[in-house]
Amino acid sequence: MKRILLFAFGTSFLLIGLVVLFLAVGYFQEPKFHKETSEWLKAEPEDIWNFITDIQDLPNRRKEVISVKILETKADGTPSKWLETPDMGGYMIFELREFVPNRKWKIELTDASFKMRGSWTYSLEPKIPGTLVTITEDSEITSIPVRGAYYLAGRDATLTKEMEMIRNRFSGR
């Protein structure tokens, strides 16, 4: 019986210690994040533009997005506000902030169940033959546990995954 109690207390202290460490990691991380990544792709700006702005197709391209619901559209039918449902539950509402066809697309995360906000800017610059794609992330996470989780996953994981998705779509052309 004494061994069982010692094991239970030891396991409890270990788990409590890990939780405290996880929260401490989140607490000491900077809430704001800024990073930019660029890559030259052998594809036309229009093709890349059509791919990155196809909001309805996100569930087919990104396994973590279960569904997308268009909430508002511009006069030309371009989605200007949409709700994404991620596979971990919750929601994320994005709004279109800047739209220069085949050149620049800026979206903003305006509301999320994860206590996050931010913007992602996609810039396309023709570089014969091909296009220089630049993605810039400016985000903020106010939740300490979410910051801890992002630290463990890699704070730039979303940015890296976006560029990888675009690269994979247009590689081998």
Tab-separated table of C-alpha atoms in Angstrom, residues 12 27 31 43 45 49 51 65 79 88 104 115 120 164 166 173:
chain	number	residue	atom	x	y	z
A	12	SER	CA	0.834	13.506	-9.346
A	27	TYR	CA	3.704	32.838	-19.964
A	31	PRO	CA	2.292	37.341	-27.317
A	43	ALA	CA	4.223	29.249	-61.835
A	45	PRO	CA	1.002	34.747	-60.523
A	49	TRP	CA	-3.535	33.684	-56.913
A	51	PHE	CA	-5.107	28.719	-55.570
A	65	VAL	CA	-9.938	22.658	-41.660
A	79	PRO	CA	-15.568	36.078	-50.155
A	88	MET	CA	-9.796	20.602	-32.827
A	104	LYS	CA	-1.575	41.054	-52.931
A	115	LYS	CA	-7.848	33.888	-28.203
A	120	TRP	CA	-1.532	37.077	-43.168
A	164	GLU	CA	4.615	24.264	-48.055
A	166	ILE	CA	1.615	26.403	-52.093
A	173	ARG	CA	5.885	22.547	-63.285
